[in-house]
Coordinates of C-alpha atoms in Angstrom, one line a residue:
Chain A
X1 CA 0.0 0.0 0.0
X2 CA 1.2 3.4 -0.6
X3 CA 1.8 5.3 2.1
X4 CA 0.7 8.7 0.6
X5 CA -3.1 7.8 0.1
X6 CA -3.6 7.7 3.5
X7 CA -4.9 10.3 5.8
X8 CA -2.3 10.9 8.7
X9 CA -4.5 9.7 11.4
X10 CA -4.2 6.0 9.7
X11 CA -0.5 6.4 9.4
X12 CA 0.1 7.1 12.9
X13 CA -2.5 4.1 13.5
X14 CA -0.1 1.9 11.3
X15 CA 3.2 2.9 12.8
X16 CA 1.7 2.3 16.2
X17 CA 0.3 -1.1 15.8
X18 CA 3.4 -2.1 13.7
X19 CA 5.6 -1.3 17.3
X20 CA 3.0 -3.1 19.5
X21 CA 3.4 -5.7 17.3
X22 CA 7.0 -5.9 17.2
X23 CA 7.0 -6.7 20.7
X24 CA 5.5 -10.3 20.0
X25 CA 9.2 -11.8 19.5
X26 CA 9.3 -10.1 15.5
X27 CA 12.3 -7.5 15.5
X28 CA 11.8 -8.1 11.9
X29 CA 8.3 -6.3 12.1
X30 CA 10.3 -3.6 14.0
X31 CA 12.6 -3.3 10.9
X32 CA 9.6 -2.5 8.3
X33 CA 8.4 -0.1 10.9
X34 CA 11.6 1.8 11.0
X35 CA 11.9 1.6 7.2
X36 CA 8.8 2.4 6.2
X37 CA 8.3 4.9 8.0
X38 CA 11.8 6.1 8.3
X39 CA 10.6 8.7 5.5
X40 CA 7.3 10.2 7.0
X41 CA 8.7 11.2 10.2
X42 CA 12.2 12.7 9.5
X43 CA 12.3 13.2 6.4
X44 CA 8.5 15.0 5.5
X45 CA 7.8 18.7 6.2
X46 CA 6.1 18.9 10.0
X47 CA 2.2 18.0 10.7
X48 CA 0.4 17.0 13.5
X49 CA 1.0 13.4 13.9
X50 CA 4.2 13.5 13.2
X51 CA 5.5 13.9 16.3
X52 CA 4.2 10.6 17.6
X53 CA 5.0 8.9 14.8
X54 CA 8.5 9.6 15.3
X55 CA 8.5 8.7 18.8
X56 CA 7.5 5.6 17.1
X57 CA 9.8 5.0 15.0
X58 CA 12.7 5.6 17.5
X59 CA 11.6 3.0 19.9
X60 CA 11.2 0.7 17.1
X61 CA 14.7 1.3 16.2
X62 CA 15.9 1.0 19.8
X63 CA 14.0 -2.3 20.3
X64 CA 15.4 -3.6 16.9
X65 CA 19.3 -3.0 18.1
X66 CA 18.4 -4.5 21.1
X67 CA 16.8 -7.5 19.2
X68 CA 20.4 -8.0 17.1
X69 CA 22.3 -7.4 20.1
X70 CA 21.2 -10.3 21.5
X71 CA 20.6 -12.6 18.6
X72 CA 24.2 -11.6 17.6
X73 CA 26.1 -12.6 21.0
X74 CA 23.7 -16.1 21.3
X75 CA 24.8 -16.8 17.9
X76 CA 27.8 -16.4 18.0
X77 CA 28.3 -18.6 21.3
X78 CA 26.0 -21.2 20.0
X79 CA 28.5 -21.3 16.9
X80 CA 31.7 -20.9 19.0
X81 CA 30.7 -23.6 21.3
X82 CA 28.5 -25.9 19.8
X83 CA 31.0 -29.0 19.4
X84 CA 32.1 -28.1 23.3
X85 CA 28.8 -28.8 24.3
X86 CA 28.5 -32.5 23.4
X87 CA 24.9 -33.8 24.0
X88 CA 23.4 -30.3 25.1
X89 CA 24.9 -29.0 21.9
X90 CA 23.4 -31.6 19.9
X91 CA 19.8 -31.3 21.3
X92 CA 19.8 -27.7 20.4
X93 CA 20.5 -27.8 16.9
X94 CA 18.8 -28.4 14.1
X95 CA 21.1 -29.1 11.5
X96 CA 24.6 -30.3 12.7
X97 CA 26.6 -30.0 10.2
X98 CA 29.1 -33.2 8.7
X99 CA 32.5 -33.6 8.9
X100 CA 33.1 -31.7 12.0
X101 CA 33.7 -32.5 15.7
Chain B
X1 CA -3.4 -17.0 -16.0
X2 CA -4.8 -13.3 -16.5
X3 CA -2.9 -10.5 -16.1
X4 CA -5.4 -7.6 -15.1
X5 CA -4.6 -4.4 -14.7
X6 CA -6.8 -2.2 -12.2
X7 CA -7.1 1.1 -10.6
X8 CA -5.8 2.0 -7.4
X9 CA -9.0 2.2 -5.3
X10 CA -8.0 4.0 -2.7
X11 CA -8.4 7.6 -3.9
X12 CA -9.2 10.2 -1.4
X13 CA -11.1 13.2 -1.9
X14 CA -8.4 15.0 -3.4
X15 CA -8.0 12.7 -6.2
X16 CA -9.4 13.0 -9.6
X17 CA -12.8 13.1 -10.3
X18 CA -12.8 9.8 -12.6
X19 CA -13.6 6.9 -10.6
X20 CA -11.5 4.2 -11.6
X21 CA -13.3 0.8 -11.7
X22 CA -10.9 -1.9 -10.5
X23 CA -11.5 -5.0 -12.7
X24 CA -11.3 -8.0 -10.2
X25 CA -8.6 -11.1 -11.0
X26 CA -10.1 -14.4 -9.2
X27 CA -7.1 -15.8 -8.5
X28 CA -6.6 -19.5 -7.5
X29 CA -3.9 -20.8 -5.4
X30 CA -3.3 -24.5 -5.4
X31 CA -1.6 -25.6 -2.6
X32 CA -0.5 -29.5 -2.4
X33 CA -0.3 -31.0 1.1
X34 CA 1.8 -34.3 0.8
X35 CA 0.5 -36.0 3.7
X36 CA -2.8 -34.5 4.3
X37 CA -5.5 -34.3 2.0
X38 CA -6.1 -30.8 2.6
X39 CA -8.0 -28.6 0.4
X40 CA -6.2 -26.8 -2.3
X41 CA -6.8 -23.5 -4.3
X42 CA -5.8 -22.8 -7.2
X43 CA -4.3 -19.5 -7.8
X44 CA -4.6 -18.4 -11.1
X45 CA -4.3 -15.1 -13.2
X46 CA -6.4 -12.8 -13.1
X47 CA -7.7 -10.8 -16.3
X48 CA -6.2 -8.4 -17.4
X49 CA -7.5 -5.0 -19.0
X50 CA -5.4 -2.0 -20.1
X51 CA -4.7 1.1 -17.6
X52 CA -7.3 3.2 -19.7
X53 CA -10.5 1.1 -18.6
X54 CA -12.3 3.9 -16.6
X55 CA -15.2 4.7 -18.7
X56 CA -14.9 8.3 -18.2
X57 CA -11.3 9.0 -18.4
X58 CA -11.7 7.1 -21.7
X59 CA -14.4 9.1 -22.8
X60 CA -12.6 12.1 -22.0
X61 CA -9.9 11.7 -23.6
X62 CA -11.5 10.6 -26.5
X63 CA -13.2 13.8 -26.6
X64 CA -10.5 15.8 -26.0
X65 CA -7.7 14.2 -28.2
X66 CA -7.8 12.7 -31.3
X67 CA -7.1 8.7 -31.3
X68 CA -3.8 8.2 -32.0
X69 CA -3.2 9.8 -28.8
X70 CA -5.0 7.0 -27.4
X71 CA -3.0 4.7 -28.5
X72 CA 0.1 6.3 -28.3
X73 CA -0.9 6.1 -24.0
X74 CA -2.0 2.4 -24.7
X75 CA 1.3 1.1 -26.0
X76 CA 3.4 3.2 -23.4
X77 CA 1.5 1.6 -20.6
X78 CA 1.8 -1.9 -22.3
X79 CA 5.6 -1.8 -22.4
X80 CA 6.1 -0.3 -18.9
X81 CA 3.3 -2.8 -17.5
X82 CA 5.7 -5.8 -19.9
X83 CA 9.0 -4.1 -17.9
X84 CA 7.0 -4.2 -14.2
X85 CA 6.2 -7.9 -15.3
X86 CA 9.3 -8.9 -16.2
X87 CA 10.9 -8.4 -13.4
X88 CA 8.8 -9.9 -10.5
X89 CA 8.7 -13.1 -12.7
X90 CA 12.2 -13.1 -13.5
X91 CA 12.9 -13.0 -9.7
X92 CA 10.5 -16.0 -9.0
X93 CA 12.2 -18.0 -11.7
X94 CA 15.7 -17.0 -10.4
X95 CA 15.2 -18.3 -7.0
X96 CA 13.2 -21.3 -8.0
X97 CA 16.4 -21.8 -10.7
X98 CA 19.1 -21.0 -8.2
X99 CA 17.8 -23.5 -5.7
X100 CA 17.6 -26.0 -7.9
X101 CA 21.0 -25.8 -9.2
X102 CA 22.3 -25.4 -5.5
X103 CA 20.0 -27.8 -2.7
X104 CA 19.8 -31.0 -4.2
X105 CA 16.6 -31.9 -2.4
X106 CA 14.3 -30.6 -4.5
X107 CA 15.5 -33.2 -7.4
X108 CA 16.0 -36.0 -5.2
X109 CA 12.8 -38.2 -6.5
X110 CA 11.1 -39.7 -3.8
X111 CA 8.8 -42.9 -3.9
X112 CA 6.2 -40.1 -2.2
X113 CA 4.2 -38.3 -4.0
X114 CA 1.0 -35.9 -3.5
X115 CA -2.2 -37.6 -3.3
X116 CA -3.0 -35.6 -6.8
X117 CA -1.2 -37.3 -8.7
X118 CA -1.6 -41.2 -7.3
X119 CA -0.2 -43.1 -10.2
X120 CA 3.4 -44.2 -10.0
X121 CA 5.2 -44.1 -13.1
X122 CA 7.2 -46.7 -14.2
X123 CA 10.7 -46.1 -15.5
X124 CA 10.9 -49.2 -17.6
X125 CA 7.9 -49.0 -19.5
X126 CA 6.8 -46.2 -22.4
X127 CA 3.4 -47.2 -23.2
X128 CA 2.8 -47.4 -19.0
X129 CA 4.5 -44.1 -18.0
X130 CA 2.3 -42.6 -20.5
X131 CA -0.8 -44.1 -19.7
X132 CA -0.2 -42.9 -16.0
X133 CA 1.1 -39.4 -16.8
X134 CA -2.3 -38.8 -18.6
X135 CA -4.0 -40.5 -15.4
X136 CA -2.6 -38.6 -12.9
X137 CA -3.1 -35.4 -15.5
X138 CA -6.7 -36.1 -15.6
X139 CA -7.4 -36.2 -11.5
X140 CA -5.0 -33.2 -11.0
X141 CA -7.2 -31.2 -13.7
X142 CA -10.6 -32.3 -12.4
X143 CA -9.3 -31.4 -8.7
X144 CA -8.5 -28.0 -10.2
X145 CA -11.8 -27.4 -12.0
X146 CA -13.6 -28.6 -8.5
X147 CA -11.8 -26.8 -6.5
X148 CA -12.0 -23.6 -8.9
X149 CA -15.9 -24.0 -8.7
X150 CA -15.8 -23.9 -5.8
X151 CA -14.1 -21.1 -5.2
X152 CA -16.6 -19.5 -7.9
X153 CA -19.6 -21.0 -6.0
X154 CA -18.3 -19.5 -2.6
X155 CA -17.8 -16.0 -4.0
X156 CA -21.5 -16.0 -5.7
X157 CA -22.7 -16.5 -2.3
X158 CA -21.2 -14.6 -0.6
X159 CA -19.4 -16.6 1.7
X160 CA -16.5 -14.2 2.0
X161 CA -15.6 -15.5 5.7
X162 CA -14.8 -19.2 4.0
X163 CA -12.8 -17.8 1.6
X164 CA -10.5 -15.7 3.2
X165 CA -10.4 -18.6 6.3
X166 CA -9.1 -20.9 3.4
X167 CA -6.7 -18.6 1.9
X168 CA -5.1 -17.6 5.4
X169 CA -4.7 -21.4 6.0
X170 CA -3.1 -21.9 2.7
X171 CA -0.4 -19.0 3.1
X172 CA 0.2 -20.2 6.5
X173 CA 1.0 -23.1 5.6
X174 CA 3.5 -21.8 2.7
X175 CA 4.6 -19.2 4.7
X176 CA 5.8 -21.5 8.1
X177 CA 5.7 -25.1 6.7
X178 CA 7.0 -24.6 3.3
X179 CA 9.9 -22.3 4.1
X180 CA 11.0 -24.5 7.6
X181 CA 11.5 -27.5 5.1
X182 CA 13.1 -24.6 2.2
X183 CA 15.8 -23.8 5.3
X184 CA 16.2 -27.0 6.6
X185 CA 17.4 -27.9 3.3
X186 CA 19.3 -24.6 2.4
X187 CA 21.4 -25.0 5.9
X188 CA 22.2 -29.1 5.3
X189 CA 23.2 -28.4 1.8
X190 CA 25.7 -25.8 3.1
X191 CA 26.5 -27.4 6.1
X192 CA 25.8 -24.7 8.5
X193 CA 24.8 -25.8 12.4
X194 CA 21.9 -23.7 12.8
X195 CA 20.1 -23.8 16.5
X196 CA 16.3 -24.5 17.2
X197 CA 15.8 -21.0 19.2
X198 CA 17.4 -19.0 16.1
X199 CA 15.6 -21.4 13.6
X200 CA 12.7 -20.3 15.8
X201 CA 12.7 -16.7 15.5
X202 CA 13.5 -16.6 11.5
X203 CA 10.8 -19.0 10.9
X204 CA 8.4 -17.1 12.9
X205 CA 9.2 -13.3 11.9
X206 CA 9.2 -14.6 8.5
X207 CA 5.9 -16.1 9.2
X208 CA 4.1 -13.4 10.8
X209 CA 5.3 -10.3 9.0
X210 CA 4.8 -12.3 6.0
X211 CA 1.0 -13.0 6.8
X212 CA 0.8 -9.1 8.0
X213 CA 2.1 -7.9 4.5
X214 CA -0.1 -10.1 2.6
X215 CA -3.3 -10.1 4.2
X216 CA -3.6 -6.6 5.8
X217 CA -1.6 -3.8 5.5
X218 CA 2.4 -3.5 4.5
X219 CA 4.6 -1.5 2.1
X220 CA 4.5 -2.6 -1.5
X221 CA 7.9 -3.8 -2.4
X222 CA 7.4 -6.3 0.9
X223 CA 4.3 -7.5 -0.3
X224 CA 5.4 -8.0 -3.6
X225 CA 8.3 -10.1 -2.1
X226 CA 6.4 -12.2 -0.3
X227 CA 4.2 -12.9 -3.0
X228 CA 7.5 -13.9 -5.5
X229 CA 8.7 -16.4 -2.1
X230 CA 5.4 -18.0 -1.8
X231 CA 5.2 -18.4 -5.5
X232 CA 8.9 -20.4 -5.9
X233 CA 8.6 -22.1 -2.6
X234 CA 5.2 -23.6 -4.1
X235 CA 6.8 -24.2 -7.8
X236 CA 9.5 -25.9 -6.0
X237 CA 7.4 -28.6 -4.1
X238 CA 5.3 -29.1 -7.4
X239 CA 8.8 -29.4 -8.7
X240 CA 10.1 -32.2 -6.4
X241 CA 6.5 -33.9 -6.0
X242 CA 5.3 -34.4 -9.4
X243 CA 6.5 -37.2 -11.3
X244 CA 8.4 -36.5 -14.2
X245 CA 6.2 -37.4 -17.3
X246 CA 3.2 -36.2 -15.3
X247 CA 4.2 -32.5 -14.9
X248 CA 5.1 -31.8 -18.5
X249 CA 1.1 -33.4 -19.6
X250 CA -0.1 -31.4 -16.1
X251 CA 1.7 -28.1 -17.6
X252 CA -0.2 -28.3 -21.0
X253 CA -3.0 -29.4 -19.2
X254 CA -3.4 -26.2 -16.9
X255 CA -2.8 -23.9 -20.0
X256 CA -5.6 -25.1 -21.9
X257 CA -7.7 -24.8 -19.5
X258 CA -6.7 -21.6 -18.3
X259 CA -7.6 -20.8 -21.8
X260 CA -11.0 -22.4 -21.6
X261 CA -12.0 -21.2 -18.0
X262 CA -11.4 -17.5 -18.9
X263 CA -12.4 -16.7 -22.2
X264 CA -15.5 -19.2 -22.3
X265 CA -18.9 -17.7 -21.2
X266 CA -19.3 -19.9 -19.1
X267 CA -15.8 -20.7 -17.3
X268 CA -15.2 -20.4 -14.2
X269 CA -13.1 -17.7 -14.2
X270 CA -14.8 -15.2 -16.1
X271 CA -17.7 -15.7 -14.3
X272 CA -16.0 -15.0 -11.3
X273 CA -13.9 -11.5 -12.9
X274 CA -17.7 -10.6 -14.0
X275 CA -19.3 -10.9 -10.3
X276 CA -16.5 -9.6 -9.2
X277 CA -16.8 -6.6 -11.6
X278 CA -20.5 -6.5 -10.6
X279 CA -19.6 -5.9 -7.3
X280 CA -17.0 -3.7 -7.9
X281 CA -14.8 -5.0 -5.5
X282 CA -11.3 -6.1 -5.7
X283 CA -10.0 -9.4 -5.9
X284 CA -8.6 -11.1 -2.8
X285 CA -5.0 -9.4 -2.2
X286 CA -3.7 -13.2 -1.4
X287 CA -4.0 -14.6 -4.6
X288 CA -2.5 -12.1 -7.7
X289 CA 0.4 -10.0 -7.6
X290 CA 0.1 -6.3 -8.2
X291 CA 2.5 -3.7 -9.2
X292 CA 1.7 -0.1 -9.3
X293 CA 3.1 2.6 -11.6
X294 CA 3.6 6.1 -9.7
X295 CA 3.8 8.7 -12.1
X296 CA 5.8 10.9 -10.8
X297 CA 4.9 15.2 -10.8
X298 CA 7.5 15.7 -13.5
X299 CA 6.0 13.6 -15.7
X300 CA 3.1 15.5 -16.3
X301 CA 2.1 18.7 -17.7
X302 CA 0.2 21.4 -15.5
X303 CA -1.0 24.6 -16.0
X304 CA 0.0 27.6 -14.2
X305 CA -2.5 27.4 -11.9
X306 CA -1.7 23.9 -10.3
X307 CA -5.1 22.7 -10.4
X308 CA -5.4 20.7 -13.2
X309 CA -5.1 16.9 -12.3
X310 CA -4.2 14.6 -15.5
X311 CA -4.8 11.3 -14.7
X312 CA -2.6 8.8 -16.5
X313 CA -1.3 11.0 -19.1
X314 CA 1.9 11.6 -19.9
X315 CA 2.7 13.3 -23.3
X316 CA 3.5 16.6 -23.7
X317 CA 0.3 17.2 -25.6
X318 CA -1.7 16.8 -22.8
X319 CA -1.3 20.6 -21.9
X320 CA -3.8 20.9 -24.3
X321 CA -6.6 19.1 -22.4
X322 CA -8.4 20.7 -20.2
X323 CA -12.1 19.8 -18.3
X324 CA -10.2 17.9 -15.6
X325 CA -9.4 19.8 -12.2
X326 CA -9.0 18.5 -8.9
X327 CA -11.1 19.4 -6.2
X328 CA -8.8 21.1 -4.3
X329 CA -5.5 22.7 -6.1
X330 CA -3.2 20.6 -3.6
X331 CA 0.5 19.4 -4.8
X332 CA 1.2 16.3 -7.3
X333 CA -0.6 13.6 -7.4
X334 CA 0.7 10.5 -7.9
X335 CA -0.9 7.9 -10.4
X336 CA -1.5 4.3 -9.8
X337 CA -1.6 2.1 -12.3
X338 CA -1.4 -1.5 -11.5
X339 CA -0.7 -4.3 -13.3
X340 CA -2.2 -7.7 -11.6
X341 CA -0.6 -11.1 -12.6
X342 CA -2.2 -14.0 -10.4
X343 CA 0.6 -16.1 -8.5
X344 CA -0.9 -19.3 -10.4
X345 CA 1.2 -18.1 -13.0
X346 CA 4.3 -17.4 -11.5
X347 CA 4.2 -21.0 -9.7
X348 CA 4.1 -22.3 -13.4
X349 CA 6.3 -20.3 -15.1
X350 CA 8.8 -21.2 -12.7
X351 CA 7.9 -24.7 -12.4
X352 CA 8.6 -25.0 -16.0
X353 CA 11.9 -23.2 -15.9
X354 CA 12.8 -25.2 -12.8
X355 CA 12.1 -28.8 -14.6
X356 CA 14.2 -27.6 -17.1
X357 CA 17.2 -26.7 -15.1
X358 CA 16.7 -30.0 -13.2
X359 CA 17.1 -32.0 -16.4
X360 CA 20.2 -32.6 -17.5
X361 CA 21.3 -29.3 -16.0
X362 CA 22.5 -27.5 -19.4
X363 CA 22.2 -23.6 -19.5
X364 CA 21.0 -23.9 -23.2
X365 CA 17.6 -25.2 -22.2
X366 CA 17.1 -23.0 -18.8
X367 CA 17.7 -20.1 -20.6
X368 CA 15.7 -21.0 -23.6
X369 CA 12.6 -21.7 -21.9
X370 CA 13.2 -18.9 -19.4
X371 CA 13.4 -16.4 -23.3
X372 CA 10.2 -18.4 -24.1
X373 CA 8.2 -17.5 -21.2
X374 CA 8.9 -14.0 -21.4
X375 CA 8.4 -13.6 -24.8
X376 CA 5.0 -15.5 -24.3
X377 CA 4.2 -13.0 -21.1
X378 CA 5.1 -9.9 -23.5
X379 CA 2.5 -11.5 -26.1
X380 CA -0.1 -11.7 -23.6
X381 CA 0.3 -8.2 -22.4
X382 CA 0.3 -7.3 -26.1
X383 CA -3.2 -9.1 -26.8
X384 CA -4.4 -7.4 -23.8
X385 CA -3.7 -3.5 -24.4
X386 CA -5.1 -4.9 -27.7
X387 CA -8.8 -6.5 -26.4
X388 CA -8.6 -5.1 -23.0
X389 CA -10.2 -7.8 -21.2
X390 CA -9.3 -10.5 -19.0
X391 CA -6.9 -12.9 -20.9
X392 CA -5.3 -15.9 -19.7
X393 CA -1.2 -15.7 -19.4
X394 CA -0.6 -19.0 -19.5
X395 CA -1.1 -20.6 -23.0
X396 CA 1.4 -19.0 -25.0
X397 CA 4.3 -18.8 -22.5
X398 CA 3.1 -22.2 -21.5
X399 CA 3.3 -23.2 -25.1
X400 CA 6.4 -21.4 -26.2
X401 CA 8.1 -23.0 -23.0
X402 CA 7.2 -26.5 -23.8
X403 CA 8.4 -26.0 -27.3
X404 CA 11.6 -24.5 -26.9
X405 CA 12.5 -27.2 -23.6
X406 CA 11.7 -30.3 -26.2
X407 CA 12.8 -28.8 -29.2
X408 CA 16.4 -27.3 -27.4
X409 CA 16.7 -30.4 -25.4
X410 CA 16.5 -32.8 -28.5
X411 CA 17.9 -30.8 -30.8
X412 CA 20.0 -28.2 -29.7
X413 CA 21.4 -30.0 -26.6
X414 CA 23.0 -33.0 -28.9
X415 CA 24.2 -30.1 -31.2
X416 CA 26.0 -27.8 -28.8
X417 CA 27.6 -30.9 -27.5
X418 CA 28.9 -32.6 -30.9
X419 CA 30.6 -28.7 -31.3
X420 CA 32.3 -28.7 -28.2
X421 CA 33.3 -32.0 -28.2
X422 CA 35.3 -31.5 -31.7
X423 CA 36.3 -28.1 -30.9
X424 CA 34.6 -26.4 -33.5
X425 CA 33.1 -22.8 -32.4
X426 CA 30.6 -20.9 -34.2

């Protein structure tokens, strides 16, 4: 949908329901949020919604670096010490991969 | 399928005065559980009709310039609408092309096989494998045609809460089930250790932002992608599930009766693009792709006084046209123009461009067939700026695909080979 047909009120709906969302375990909804509407509040001349929609868009953003902060560090010690692990290793992966310890 | 081409319906009172009817694409989806014998839609194509249906811009600009400006506008939109086309299916056939080539899964042949196609063909015997191909052909084109009426039935009626219950469960399904299998096989092939919580949270943000997108609100481009995903992940089960001899028949098949259910008076299809049209209501956002042209402010011509709101035009001599103001004498309007292509064809187009780079793997045929299809979706487009109504996009890309895979396979293949082999280039 295009984001300039809609009447502000709606967009500020959108942006909202897209960060209350977000908090369901989907950073990834958080990303769209921040993307979409990266545009209409920093980058589109003032009006009255704006502000919130901003505020928005900021705690998306803030939730979304928290999101990869922590994905990033589990990862990487899953990867790091997977083989270490032995049988706990094991029952938490999916794929293990072949020819490795 | 049929490529339709509809209005952006959601104008505001600022846009222009013509209302723009949004011709509706029933689009099937056929989804293919393999162990349950779940019920299946068939996505198909949608109609298409030419960016200048609205009766009164029409009119309009009959009136107000002579017809070869009309035209002129007709073939502009047809080659951006074959360029906005292109590239969505060119995606879908990319990925379907590129996992085929890479995870070997999807080529693996497996003694299962979906309960739409229940003969097993037997390697050893010609007459048999044919007889069984044409079998299993004939059940997987009745299922369609029920399941299609159906669908036709349903929307006649009225039962909008059935439909859009089915269609959720079938994109759920794609959306979690298909793409856990897609990764599970992506990550073995590349011999990655991937963890059940990170697994986890990919399948379900995919999932769920992919259902939002879809079925309610979500930018364009994201939508669009999800709709190209859905479309290879379901040409590549079709790919790995359907028997061999049986998918080439099915594929021939489908297009003739693509052919059949849209432009007959009484297929399925048409009837359900007329109710549809009757209603004046869109066609469910699940089922057909739809790009939008924006034109941008630049491209068209305004008067000094800012008010004059040109709908779709984009030639200079439009300055000369006047009768059409806006409401209000607000900044540019953008133009939508959308072009609507159901996902039925997409899954086929690349389930034909995927058998072919799962044969034999040469480049030569891939690439042929992939030429073929698009030259067969730039014909369709063609026919439809041409009769602006809804067409089915299958048979000719359907049929130029099946031509150039045999006709490159037996004929080309062997020939490309006997020149490399003696080292002779042309």
């Amino acid at each position: 949908m295009n984001l300039e047909r809609i009447p502000n009120e709606e967009k500020l709906s959108l942006c909202r329901r897209y960060y209350l969302g977000g908090f369901a375990f989907l950073p990834f909804l958080w990303l769209v949020n921040v993307l979409w509407f990266f545009r209409e509040a920093f980058l589109k001349p003032t009006y009255t919604e704006q502000l919130q929609i901003k505020s928005y868009v900021k705690k998306s953003a803030l939730g979304l670096i928290v999101w990869v902060a922590v994905l990033t560090t589990w990862i990487t010690i899953f990867q790091h010490f997977r083989a270490q692990w032995g049988e706990v290793g094991d029952y938490l992966s999916f794929t293990i991969p072949l020819g490795t310890a | 399928m049929n490529t339709s081409d509809s209005e952006e319906d959601s104008y505001n009172e600022r846009s222009a005065l013509v209302q723009c009817e949004s011709p509706t694409i029933p689009s099937y989806h056929q989804d293919h559980d393999m162990s349950l014998p779940q019920e299946t839609d068939t996505k198909r194509g949608r109609p298409v009709s030419s960016g200048l249906d609205e009766p009164g811009l029409v009119e309009r600009e009959r009136a107000a310039t002579p017809d070869g400006e009309e035209e002129e506008l007709t073939l502009k939109y047809g080659a951006k609408h074959v360029i906005m086309l292109f590239i969505p299916v060119t995606l879908c056939m990319v990925v379907v092309v590129a996992t085929i080539k890479s995870v070997s899964f999807y080529t693996e042949k497996t003694s299962q096989q979906l309960i739409y196609t229940p003969f097993k063909e037997d390697p050893n015997s010609v007459g048999q494998r044919l007889l069984y191909s044409l079998l299993n052909t004939i059940v997987m084109i009745s299922v369609i045609v029920v399941m299609t009426i159906i669908l036709v039935v349903l929307y006649k009626y009225r039962c909008y809460k059935f439909i859009h219950g089915w269609l959720i469960l079938s994109s759920l399904m794609l959306l979690f089930w298909f793409s856990f299998m897609y990764l599970g096989e992506v990550f073995k092939t590349y011999n990655v250790a991937m963890d059940y919580p990170t697994l986890a949270m990919i399948i379900w943000n995919f999932g769920v932002v992919g259902m939002i997108c879809i079925h309610w609100k979500g930018p364009l481009r994201l939508q669009q992608a999800y709709l190209i995903v859905i479309s290879a992940l379901m040409a590549l089960i079709f790919i790995k599930y359907l028997p061999e001899w049986s998918a080439w028949v099915i594929l021939a098949a489908i297009s003739i009766y693509d052919l059949i259910a849209v432009l007959c008076p009484k297929g399925p299809l048409r009837m359900l693009v007329e109710t549809a049209q009757e209603r004046n209501e869109p066609i469910f956002p699940a089922l057909i792709y739809s790009s939008v042209v924006v034109l941008s402010a630049d491209e068209r011509q305004r008067n000094e006084g800012g008010a004059l709101a040109q709908e779709g035009v984009e030639s200079e001599d439009d300055v000369a046209l006047g009768g059409r103001r806006r409401c209000s004498a607000e900044e540019d309007l953008e133009e939508d123009r959308g072009v609507k292509l159901g996902l039925g064809d997409f899954i086929f187009y690349s389930v034909l461009v995927g058998k072919a780079a799962a044969n034999g793997g040469d480049w030569n045929t891939t690439l042929a067939c992939f030429v073929a299809i698009l030259i067969g979706l730039c014909l369709t487009l063609l026919l439809l700026a041409i009769f602006k109504k809804a067409l089915p996009a299958l048979p000719i890309s359907i049929t130029f695909g099946l031509v150039f895979y045999f006709s490159t396979d037996n004929l080309v293949r062997p020939f490309m080979d006997s020149l490399a082999a003696h080292q002779y280039y042309i």
